[in-house]
C-alpha positions as a printed Julia matrix, in Angstrom:
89×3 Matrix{Float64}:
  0.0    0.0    0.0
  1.03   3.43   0.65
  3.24   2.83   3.38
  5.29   0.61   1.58
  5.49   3.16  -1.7
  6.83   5.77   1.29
  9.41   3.8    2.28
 10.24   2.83  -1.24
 10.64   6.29  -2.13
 12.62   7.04   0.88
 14.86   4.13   0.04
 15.81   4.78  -3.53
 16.01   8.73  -2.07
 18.29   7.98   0.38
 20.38   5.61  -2.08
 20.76   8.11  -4.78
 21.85  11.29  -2.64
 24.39   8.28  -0.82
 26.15   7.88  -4.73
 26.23  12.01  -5.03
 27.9   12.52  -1.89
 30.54   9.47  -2.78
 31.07  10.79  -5.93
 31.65  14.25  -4.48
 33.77  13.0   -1.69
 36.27  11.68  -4.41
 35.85  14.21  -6.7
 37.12  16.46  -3.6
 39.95  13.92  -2.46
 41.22  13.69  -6.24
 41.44  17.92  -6.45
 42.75  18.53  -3.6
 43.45  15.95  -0.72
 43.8   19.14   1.76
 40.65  20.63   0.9
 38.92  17.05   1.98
 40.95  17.11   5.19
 40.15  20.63   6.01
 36.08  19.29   5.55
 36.59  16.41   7.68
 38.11  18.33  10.47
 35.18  20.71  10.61
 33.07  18.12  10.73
 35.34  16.59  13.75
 34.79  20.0   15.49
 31.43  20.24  15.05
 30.34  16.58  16.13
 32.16  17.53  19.67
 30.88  21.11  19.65
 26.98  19.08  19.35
 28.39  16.35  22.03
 29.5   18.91  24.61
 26.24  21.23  23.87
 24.05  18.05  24.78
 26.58  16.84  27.68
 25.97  20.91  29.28
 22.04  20.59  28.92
 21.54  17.17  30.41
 23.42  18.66  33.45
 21.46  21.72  33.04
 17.82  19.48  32.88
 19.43  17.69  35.6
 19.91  20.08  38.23
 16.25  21.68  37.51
 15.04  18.17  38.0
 17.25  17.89  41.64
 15.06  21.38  42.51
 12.23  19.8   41.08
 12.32  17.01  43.49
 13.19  19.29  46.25
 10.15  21.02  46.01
  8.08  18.39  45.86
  9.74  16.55  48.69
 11.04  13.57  46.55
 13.52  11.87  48.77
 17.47  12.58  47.21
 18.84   9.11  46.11
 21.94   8.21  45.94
 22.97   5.95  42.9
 23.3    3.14  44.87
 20.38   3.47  47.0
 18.32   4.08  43.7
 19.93   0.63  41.86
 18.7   -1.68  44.86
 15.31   0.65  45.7
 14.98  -0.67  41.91
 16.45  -3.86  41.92
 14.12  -4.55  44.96
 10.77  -3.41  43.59
């Protein structure tokens, strides 16, 4: 049915722009190696630029939560007391 055309089409999409960006990748390694290298370490950059962003805001979410609980008189676990509360239950 549809669903299956939808995922066909995303398929063959997704196959298609795979052989542009191969074919661009070595038509950028064969013109100039440096050029490629200078790509790839931007990309390096900005994988650990998105990894540290998402590393600040789960310590961020996770000190609302901590005030959260606070508020609401959770009790404050410890790791270990919250593996064997689980393991327990």
């Amino acid at each position: 049915g549809l669903g299956f055309l939808t995922a066909l089409g995303i398929t063959v999409g997704d196959f298609l722009l795979i052989i542009v960006c191969l074919t661009g990748t070595e038509f950028l390694k064969e013109l100039s190696p440096n050029f490629l290298y200078a790509i790839q370490l931007v990309g390096a950059f900005y994988l650990m630029f998105i990894g540290f962003k998402s590393f600040a805001a789960g310590l961020k979410s996770r000190r609302k939560t901590s005030e959260l609980n606070k508020l609401q008189g959770v009790p404050d676990l410890s790791g270990k007391k919250a593996f064997f509360s689980g393991f327990f239950v």
